[in-house]
Coordinates of C-alpha atoms in Angstrom, one line a residue:
Chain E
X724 CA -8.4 -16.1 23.6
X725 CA -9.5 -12.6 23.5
X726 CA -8.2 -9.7 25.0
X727 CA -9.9 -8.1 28.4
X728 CA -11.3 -4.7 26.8
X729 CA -10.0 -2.6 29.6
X730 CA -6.0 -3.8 29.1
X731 CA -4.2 -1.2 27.4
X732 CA -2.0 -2.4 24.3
X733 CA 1.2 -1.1 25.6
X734 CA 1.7 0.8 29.2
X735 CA 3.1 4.1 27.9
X736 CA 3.7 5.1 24.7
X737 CA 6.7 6.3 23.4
X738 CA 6.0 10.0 23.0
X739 CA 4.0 10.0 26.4
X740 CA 7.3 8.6 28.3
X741 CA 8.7 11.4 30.3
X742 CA 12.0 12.2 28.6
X743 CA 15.3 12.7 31.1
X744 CA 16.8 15.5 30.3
X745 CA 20.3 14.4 31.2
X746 CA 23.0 14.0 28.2
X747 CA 24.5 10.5 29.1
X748 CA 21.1 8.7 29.2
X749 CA 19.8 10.3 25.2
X750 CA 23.3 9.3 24.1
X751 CA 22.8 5.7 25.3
X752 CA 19.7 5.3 24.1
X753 CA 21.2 6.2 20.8
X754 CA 24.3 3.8 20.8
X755 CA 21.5 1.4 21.9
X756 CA 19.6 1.6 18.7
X757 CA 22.5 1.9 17.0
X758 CA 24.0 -1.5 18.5
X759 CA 20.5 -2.6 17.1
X760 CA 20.9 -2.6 14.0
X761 CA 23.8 -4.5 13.8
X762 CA 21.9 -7.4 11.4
X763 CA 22.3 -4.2 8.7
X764 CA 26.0 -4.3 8.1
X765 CA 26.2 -8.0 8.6
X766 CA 23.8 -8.6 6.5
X767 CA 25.4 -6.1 3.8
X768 CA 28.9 -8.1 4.4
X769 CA 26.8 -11.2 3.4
X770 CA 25.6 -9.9 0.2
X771 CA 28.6 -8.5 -0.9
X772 CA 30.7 -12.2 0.2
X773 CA 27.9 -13.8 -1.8
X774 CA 27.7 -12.0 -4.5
X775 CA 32.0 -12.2 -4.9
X776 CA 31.8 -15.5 -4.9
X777 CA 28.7 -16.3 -6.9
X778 CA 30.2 -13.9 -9.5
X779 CA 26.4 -13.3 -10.7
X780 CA 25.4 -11.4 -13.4
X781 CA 22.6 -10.1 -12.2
X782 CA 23.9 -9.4 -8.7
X783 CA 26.7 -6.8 -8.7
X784 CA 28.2 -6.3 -5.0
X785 CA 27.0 -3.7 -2.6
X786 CA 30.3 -2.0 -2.7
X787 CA 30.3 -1.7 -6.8
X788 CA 26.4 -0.5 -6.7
X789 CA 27.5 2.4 -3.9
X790 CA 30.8 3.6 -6.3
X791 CA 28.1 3.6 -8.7
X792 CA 25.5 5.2 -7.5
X793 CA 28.1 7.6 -6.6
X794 CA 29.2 8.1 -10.3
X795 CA 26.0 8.3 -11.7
X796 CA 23.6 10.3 -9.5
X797 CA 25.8 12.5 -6.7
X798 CA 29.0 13.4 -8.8
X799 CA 28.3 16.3 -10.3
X800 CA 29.7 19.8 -9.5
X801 CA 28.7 21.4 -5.4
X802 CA 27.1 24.5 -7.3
X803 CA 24.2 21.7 -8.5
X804 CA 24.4 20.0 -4.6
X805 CA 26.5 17.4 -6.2
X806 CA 23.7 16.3 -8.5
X807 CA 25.0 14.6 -11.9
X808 CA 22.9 15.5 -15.3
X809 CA 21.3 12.2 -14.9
X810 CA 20.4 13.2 -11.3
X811 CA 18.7 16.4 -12.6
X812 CA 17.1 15.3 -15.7
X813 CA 15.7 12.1 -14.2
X814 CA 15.5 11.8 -10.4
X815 CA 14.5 15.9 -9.7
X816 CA 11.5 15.6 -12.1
X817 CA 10.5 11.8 -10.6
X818 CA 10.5 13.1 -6.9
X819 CA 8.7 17.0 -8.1
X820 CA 5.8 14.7 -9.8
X821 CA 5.3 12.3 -7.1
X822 CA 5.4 14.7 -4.1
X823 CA 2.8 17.1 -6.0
X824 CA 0.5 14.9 -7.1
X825 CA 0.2 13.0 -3.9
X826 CA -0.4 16.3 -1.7
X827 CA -2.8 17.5 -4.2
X828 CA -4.8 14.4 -4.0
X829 CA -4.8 14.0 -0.5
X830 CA -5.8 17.5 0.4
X831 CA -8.9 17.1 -2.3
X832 CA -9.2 13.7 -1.4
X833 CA -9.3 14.4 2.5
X834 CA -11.6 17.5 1.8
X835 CA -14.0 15.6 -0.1
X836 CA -13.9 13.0 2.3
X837 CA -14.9 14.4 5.3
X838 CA -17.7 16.2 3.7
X839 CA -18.9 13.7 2.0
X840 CA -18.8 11.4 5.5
X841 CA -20.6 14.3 7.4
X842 CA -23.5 14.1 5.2
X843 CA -25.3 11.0 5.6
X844 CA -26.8 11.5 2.2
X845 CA -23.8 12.7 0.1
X846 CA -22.0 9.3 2.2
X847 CA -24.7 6.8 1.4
X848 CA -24.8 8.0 -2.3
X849 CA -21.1 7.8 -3.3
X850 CA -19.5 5.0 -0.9
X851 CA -20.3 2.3 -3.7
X852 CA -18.6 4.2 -6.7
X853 CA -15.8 4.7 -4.3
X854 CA -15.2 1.1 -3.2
X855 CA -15.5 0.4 -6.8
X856 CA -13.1 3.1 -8.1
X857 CA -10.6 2.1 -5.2
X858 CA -10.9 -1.7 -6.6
X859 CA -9.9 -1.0 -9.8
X860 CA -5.7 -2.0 -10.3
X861 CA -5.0 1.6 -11.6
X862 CA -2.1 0.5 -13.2
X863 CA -4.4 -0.7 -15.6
X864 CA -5.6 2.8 -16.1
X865 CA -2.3 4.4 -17.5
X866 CA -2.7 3.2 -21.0
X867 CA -6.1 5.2 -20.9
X868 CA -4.9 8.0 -19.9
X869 CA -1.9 7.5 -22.4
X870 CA -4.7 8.4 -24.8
X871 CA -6.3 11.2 -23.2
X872 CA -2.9 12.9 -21.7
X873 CA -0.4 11.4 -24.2
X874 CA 3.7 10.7 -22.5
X875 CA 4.9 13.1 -20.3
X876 CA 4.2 14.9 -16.9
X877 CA 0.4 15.4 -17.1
X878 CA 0.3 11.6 -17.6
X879 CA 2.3 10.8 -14.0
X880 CA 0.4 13.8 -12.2
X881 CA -2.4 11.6 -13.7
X882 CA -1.7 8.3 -12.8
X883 CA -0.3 9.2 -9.5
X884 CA -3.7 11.6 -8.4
X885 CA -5.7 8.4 -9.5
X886 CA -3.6 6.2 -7.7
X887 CA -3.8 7.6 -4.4
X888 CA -7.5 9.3 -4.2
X889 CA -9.6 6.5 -3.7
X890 CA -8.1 4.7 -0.7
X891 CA -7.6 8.1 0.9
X892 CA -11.2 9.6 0.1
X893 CA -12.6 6.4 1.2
X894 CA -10.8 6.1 4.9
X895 CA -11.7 9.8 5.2
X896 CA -15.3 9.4 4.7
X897 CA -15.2 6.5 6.7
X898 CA -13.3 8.2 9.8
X899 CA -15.4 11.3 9.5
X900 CA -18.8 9.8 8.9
X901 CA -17.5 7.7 12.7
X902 CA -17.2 10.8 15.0
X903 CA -18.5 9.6 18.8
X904 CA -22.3 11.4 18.8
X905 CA -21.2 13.1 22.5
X906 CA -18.9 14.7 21.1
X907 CA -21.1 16.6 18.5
X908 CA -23.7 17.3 20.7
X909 CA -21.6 18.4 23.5
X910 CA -20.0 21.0 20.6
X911 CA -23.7 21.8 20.4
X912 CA -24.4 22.1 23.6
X913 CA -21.5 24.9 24.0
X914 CA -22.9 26.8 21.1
X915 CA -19.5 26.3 19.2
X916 CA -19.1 27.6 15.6
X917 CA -19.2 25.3 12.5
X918 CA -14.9 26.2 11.6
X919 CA -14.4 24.8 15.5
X920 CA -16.9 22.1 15.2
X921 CA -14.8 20.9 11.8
X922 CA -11.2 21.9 13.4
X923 CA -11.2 20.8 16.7
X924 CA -13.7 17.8 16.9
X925 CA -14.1 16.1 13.7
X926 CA -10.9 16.0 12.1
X927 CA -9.3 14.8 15.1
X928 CA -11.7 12.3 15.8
X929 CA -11.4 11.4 12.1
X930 CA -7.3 11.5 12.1
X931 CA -6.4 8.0 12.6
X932 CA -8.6 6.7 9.7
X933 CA -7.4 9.5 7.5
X934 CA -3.6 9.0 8.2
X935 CA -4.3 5.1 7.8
X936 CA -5.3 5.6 4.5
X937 CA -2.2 8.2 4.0
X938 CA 0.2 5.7 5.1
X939 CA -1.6 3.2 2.2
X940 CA -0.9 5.9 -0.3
X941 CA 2.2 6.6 -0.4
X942 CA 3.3 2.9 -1.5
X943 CA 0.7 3.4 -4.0
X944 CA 2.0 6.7 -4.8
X945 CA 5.5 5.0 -5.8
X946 CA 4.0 2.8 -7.4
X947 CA 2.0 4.6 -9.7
X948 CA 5.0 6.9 -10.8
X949 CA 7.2 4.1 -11.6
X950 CA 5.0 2.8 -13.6
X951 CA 3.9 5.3 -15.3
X952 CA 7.3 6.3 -16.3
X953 CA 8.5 2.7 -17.6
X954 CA 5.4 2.9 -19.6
X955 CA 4.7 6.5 -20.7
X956 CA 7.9 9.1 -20.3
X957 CA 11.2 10.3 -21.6
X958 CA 12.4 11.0 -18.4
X959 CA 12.2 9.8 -14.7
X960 CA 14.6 7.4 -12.6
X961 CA 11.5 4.5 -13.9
X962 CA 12.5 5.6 -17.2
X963 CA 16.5 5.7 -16.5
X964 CA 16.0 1.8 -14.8
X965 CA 14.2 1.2 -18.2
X966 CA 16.9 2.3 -20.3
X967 CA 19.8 0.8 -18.0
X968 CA 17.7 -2.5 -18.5
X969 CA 17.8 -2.3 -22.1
X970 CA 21.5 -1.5 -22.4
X971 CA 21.6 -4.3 -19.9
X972 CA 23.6 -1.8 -17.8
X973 CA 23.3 -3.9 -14.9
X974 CA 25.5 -1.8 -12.1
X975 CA 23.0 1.3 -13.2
X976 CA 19.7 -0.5 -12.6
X977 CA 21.0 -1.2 -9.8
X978 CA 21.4 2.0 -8.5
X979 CA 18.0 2.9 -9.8
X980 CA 16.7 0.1 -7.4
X981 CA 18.4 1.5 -4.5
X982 CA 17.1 4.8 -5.2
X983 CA 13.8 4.1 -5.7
X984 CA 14.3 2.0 -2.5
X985 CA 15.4 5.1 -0.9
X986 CA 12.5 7.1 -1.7
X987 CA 10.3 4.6 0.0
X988 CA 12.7 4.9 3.1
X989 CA 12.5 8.0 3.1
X990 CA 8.9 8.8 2.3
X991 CA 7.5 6.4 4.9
X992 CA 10.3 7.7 7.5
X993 CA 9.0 11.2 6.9
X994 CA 5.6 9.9 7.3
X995 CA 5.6 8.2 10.2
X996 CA 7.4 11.3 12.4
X997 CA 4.7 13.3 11.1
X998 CA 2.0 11.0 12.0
X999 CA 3.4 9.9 15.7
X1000 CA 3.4 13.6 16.5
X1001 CA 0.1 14.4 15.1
X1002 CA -1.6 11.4 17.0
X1003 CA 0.4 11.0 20.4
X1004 CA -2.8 11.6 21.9
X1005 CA -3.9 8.5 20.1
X1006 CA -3.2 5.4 22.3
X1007 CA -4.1 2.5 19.2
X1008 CA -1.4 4.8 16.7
X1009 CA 1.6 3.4 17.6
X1010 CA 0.6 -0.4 17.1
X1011 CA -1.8 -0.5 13.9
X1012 CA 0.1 -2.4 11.1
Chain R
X1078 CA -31.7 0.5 7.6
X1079 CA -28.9 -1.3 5.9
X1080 CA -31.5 -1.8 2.8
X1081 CA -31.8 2.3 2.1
X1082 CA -28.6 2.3 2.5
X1083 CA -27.8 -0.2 -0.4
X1084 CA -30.7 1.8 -2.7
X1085 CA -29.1 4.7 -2.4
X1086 CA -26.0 3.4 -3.2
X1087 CA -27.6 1.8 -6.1
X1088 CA -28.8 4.8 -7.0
X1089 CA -25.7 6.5 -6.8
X1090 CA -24.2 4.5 -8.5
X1091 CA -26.5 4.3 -12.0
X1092 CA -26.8 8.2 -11.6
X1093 CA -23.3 8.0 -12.1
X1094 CA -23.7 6.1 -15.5
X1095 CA -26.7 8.6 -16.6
X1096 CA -25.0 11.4 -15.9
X1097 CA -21.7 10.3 -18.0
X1098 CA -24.2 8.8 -20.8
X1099 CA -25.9 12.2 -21.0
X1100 CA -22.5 14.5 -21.0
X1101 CA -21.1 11.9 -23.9
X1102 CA -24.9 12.5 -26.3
X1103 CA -24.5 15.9 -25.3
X1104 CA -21.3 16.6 -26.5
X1105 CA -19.7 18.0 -23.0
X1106 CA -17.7 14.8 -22.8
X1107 CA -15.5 14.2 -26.6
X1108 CA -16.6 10.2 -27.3
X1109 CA -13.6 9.6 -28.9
X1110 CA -11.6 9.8 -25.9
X1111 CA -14.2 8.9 -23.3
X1112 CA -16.5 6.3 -25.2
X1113 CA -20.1 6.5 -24.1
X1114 CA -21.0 4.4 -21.3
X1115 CA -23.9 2.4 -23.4
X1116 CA -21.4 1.7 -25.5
X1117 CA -18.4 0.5 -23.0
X1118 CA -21.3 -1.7 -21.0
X1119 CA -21.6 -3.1 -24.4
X1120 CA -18.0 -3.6 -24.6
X1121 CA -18.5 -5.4 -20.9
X1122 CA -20.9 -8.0 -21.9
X1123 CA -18.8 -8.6 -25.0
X1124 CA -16.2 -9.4 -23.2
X1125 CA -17.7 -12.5 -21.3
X1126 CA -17.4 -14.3 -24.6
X1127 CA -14.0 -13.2 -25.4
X1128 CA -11.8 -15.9 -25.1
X1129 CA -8.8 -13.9 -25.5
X1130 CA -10.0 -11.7 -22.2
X1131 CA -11.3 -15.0 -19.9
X1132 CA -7.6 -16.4 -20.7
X1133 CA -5.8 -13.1 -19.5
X1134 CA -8.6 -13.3 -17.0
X1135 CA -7.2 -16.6 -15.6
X1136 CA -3.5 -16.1 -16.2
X1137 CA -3.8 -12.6 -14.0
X1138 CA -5.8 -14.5 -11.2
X1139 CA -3.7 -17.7 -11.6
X1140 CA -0.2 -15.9 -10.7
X1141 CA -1.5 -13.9 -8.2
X1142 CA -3.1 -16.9 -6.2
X1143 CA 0.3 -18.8 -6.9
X1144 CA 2.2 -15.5 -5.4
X1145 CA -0.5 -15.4 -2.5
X1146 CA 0.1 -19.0 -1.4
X1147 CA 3.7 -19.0 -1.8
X1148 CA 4.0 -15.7 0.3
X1149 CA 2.2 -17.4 2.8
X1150 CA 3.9 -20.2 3.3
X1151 CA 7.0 -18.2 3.3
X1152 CA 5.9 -14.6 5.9
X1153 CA 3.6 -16.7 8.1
X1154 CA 5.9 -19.0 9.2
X1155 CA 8.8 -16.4 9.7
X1156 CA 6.0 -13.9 11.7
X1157 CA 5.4 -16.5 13.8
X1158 CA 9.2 -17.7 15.0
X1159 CA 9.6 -13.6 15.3
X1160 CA 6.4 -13.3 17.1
X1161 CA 7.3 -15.9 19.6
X1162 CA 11.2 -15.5 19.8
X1163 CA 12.0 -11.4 20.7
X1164 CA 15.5 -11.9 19.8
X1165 CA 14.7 -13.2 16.4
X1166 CA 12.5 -10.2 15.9
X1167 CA 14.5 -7.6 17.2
X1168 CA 17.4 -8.7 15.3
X1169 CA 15.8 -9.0 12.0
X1170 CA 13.2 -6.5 12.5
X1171 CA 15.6 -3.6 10.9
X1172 CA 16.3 -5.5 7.8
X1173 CA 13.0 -5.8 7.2
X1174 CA 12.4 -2.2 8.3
X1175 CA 14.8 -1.7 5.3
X1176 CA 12.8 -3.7 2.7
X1177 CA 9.7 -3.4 3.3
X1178 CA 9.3 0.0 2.0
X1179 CA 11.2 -0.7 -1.7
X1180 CA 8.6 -0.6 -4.4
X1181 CA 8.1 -3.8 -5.4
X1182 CA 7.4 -2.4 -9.3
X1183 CA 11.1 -1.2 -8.4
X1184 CA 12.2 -4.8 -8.9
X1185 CA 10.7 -5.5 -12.3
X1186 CA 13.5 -5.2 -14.5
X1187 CA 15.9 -7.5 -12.3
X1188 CA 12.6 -9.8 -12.4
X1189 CA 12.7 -9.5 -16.2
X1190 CA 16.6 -10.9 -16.7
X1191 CA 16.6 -13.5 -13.9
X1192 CA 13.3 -15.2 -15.0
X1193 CA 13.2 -16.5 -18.6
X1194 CA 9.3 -17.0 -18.1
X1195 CA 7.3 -14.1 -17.7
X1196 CA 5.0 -15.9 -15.6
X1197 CA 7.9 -17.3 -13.2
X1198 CA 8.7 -13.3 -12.6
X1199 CA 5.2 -12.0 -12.1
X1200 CA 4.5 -14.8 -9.5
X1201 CA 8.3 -13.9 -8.2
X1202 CA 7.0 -10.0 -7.6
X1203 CA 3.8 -11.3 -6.4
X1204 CA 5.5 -12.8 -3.6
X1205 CA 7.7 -10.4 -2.8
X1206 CA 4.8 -7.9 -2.4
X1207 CA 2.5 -10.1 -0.3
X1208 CA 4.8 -11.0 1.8
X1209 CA 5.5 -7.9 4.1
X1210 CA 1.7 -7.5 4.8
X1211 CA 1.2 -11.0 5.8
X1212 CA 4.6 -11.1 8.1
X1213 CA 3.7 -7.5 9.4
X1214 CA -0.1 -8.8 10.3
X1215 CA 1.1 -12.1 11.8
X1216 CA 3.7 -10.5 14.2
X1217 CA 0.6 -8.3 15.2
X1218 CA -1.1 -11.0 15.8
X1219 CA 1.3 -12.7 17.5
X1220 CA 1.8 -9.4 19.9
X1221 CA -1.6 -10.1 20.6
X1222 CA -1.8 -13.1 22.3
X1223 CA -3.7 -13.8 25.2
X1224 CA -0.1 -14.6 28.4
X1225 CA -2.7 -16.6 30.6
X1226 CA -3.8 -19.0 27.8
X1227 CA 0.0 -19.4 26.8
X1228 CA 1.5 -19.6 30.7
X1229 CA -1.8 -22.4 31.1
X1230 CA -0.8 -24.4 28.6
X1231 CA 2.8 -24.2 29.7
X1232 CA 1.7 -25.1 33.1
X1233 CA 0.1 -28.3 32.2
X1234 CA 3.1 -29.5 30.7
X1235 CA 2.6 -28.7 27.0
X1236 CA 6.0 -27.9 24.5
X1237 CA 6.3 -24.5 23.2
X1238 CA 5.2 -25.9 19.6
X1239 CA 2.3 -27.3 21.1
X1240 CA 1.5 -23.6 22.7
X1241 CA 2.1 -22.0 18.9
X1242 CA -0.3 -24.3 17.1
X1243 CA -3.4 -24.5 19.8
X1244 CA -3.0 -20.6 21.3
X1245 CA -1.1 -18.9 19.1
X1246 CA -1.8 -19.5 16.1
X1247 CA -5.7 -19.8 16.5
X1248 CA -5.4 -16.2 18.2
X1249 CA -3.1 -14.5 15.0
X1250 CA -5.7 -16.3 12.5
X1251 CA -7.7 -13.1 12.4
X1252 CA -5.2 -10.3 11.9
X1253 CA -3.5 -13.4 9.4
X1254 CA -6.5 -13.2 7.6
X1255 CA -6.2 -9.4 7.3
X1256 CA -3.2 -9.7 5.8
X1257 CA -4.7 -12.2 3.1
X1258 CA -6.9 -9.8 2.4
X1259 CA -4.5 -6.9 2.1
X1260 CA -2.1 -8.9 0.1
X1261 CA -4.4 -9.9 -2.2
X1262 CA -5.5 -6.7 -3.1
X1263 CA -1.4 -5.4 -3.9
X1264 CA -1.0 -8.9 -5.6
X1265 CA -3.6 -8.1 -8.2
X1266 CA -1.9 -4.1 -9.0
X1267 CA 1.4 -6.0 -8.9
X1268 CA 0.8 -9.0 -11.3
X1269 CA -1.3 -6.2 -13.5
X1270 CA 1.6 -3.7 -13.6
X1271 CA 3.8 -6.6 -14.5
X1272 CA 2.0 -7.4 -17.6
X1273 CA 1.8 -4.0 -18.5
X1274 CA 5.4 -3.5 -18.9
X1275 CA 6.4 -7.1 -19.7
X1276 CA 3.2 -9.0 -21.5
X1277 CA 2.8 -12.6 -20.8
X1278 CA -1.0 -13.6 -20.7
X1279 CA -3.1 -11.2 -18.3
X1280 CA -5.3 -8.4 -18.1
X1281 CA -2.5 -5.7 -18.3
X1282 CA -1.6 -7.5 -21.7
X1283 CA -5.2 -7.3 -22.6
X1284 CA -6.0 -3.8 -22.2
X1285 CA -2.4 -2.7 -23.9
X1286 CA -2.9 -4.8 -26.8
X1287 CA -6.6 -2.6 -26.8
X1288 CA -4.6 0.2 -26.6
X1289 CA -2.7 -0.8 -29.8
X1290 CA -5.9 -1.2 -31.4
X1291 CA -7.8 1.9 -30.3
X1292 CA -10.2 0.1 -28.8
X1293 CA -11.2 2.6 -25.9
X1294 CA -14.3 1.0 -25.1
X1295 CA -12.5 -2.3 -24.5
X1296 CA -9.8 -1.1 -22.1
X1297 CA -11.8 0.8 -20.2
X1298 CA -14.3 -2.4 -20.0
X1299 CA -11.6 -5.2 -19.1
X1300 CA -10.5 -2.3 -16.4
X1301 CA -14.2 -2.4 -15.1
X1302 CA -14.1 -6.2 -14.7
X1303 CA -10.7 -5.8 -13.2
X1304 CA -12.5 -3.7 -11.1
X1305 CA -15.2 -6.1 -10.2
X1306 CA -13.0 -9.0 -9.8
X1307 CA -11.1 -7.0 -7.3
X1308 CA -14.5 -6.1 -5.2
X1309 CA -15.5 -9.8 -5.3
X1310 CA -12.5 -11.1 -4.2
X1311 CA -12.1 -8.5 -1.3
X1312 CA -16.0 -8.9 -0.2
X1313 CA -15.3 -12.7 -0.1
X1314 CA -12.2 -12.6 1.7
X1315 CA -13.9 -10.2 3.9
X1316 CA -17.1 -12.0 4.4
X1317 CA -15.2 -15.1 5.4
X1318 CA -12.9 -13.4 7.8
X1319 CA -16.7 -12.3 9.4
X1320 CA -17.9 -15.5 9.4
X1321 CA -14.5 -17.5 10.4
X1322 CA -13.7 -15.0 13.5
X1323 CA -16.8 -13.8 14.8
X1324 CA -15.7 -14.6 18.0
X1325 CA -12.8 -11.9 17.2
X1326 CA -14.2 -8.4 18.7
X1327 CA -11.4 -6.6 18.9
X1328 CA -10.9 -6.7 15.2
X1329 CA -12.3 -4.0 13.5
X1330 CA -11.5 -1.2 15.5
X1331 CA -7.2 -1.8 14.2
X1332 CA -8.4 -2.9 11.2
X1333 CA -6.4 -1.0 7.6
X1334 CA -8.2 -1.6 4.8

């Protein structure tokens, strides 16, 4: 039932496979992929047929969402890259909050995280609080700050910071407080200096827990800035959906959903580039969940 | 070993509660906006007898086990026809590629107009949310399999179903289980952000209403039970995963919490 210990998951991975340099064979293994995803337009053709028929309310076809997303997001003039008023006042702010909070909070968090795993003490001391903290729905926790921050962009920087700390702090202490004993003491051994101790042995060694916990947090990330918007802001593509809801605008919740869809695309596309070339060397990084 | 381990943490842990005690009496800490922690432990207990907290208590934890099953009995049985049949899985695999990453808060307001109940949507974004974790683990665990066990079974004449139910299945429980746990955890920030926004009886709807009232110390209480409810359930899930596979070695070194 169990796996031999010595059978590796997957004979090569992808960034170790030698790559041919010739033209022909890149450009069919991009029509390949391509041919792939066929089920996406079919599926597309689907939901539009459906949705023509049906006549739902609730459902507006694909092809009326896109002319609208069109309309009410990218048709503004080239000077503002095509960005409408709605685009500016709503979606710019949405994406500058969530990007800023969540790199502040995973530098701190990642910081704090390995020093608190390197120090058996400092570990043993805080690793309850943490899983406690990281337990806590912290949607839950945007009405409190409500009170303490009141609406507005301190109370998303807020919400999101809170939202993505704990997992993040909590896989960092966890990876760092792991680091294979030989390795230490053969940094030891070579007399090497505290900096190259942290640079070159522990954070790697810690790196696939730490970008676990990343991966985590940037659904959570979302998340907590959509929420945080339908519930505390004047601005913000949560807040636009909000408003479209109300009107019952349906076509411009719509395109609300698809950009907020988008954004999670995007964000975990981004993500996982970054964290296939940071941990090629890694053989388990490719097939964790 | 294990036992200083859990004093310290104790410790920790009501140094913590001092230490925030002593900056509220001191005056460092404003007790309007933070209440003291005496006082929100008060708030706690109080809250045991509160009927109006035990029933958003039970409707929180009611829609997210009614998401949880039906999630299961939806991504389970889809992980495992992709797990055993590649060209199911490579031809769906990009849609759901495509969906997986769409915040499931993203969906509320469609939730809102296409279910009259409150409840019927919260259990509706409940399953949407649990459901990627649990397919995603089962495929896993379906990648996972052990070929010999499969090809023996085959060999002594046994139907493909038959090889799904007694090897594969048995072998995916663990990294299933996982994805319990997982999806458990989103299913109680979803169904909690849902009763933020919408109401319906829940915790969310608990703490806003304290929010209406100024009652600080009771939101930030019903969030520390929140809290402990969402420990409990993730120790339990995870002590039964322990118990169910110890058999399963291989588990915790691909484990995501």
């Amino acid at each position: 039932m169990t796996r031999p210990a010595g059978r590796p998951r997957r004979p090569i991975s992808r960034v170790n496979r030698p790559v041919r340099p010739d033209r022909t064979g890149a450009a069919r293994r991009v029509a390949s992929r391509a041919a792939g995803l066929w089920i996406v337009p079919v599926a597309l053709l689907a939901w539009e047929a459906a949705t023509r028929v049906a006549a739902a309310v609730y459902f507006p076809p694909p092809s009326l969402i896109v002319v609208h997303l069109h309309e009410l997001w990218f048709s503004g003039p080239a000077g503002r890259a095509f960005l409408t008023e709605d685009a500016v006042d709503h979606l710019l702010p949405s994406l500058a909050r969530v990007v800023v909070a969540w790199v502040a909070a995973c530098v701190a968090a990642v910081a704090l995280g390995v020093l608190l795993g390197r120090s058996r003490l400092l570990g043993d001391v805080t690793e309850p609080l943490i899983h406690f903290f990281r337990s806590v729905p912290p949607p839950l926790l945007i009405p409190i700050f409500m009170t303490m921050t009141g609406v507005g962009t301190p109370l998303q920087i807020t919400a999101i910071v809170f939202g993505v700390v704990w997992p993040v702090l909590l896989n960092s202490l966890d990876g760092a407080r792991h680091v294979d004993r030989r390795y230490l003491d053969t940094c030891q051994a070579f007399g090497l200096s505290r900096t190259i101790r942290l640079t070159r042995v522990i954070l790697p060694a810690a790196a696939p827990k730490i970008f676990a916990g990343l991966r985590l947090s940037i659904g959570l990330a979302l998340i907590m800035m959509i929420i945080s918007e339908y519930i505390g802001s004047t601005e913000g593509v949560g807040y636009r959906m909000l408003v479209a809801q109300g009107q019952v605008d349906i076509p411009s919740m719509w395109t609300a959903i698809v950009i907020l869809g988008l954004l999670g695309l995007l964000f975990n596309a981004a993500f996982l580039h970054v964290e296939r070339r940071a941990l090629a060397w890694h053989s388990g990084a490719h097939d964790t969940p | 070993m294990t036992g200083r381990r859990a004093l310290r943490g104790a410790l920790g842990a009501a140094g913590f509660l001092l230490l925030m005690e002593a900056l509220g009496r001191a005056g460092v800490i404003d007790t309007y906006t933070l209440p003291l922690v005496s006082s929100i432990l008060a708030g706690a207990a109080g809250l045991l007898a509160d009927p109006g907290f035990l029933a958003g208590v039970g409707g929180t934890l009611s829609s997210c086990a009614a998401g949880l099953l039906l999630a299961c009995a939806l991504a389970v049985p889809s992980g495992l026809v992709m797990g055993t049949l590649p060209a199911v899985d490579r031809a769906v695999r990009p849609l759901v590629e495509f969906l997986r990453p769409i915040p499931s808060v993203a969906l509320l307001p469609l939730a809102m107009f296409l279910f009259t109940s409150g409840e019927q949507g919260k259990i509706a974004l409940v399953v949407y949310t649990c459901c990627w974790p649990l397919l995603i683990n089962t495929m896993y665990g379906m990648r996972d399999v052990d070929p010999l066990a499969k090809e023996t079974l085959r060999s002594f004449g046994f139907g493909s179903l038959d090889v799904v139910r007694r090897v594969s299945l048995p072998s995916a429980a663990p990294f299933i289980a996982t994805g319990v746990r997982i999806a458990a955890s989103v299913a109680l920030i979803v169904a909690v952000s849902v009763e933020l926004v919408a109401g319906g009886d829940g915790i969310g709807t608990f703490v806003s209403d304290a929010a209406a009232g100024n009652r600080r110390d009771l939101m930030i209480a019903a969030t520390l039970w929140t809290g402990v409810i969402g420990l409990l359930v993730n120790t339990l899930l995870a002590a039964t995963e322990r118990r169910a596979f110890r058999w399963h070695h291989t588990r915790s070194s691909q484990e995501t919490p």
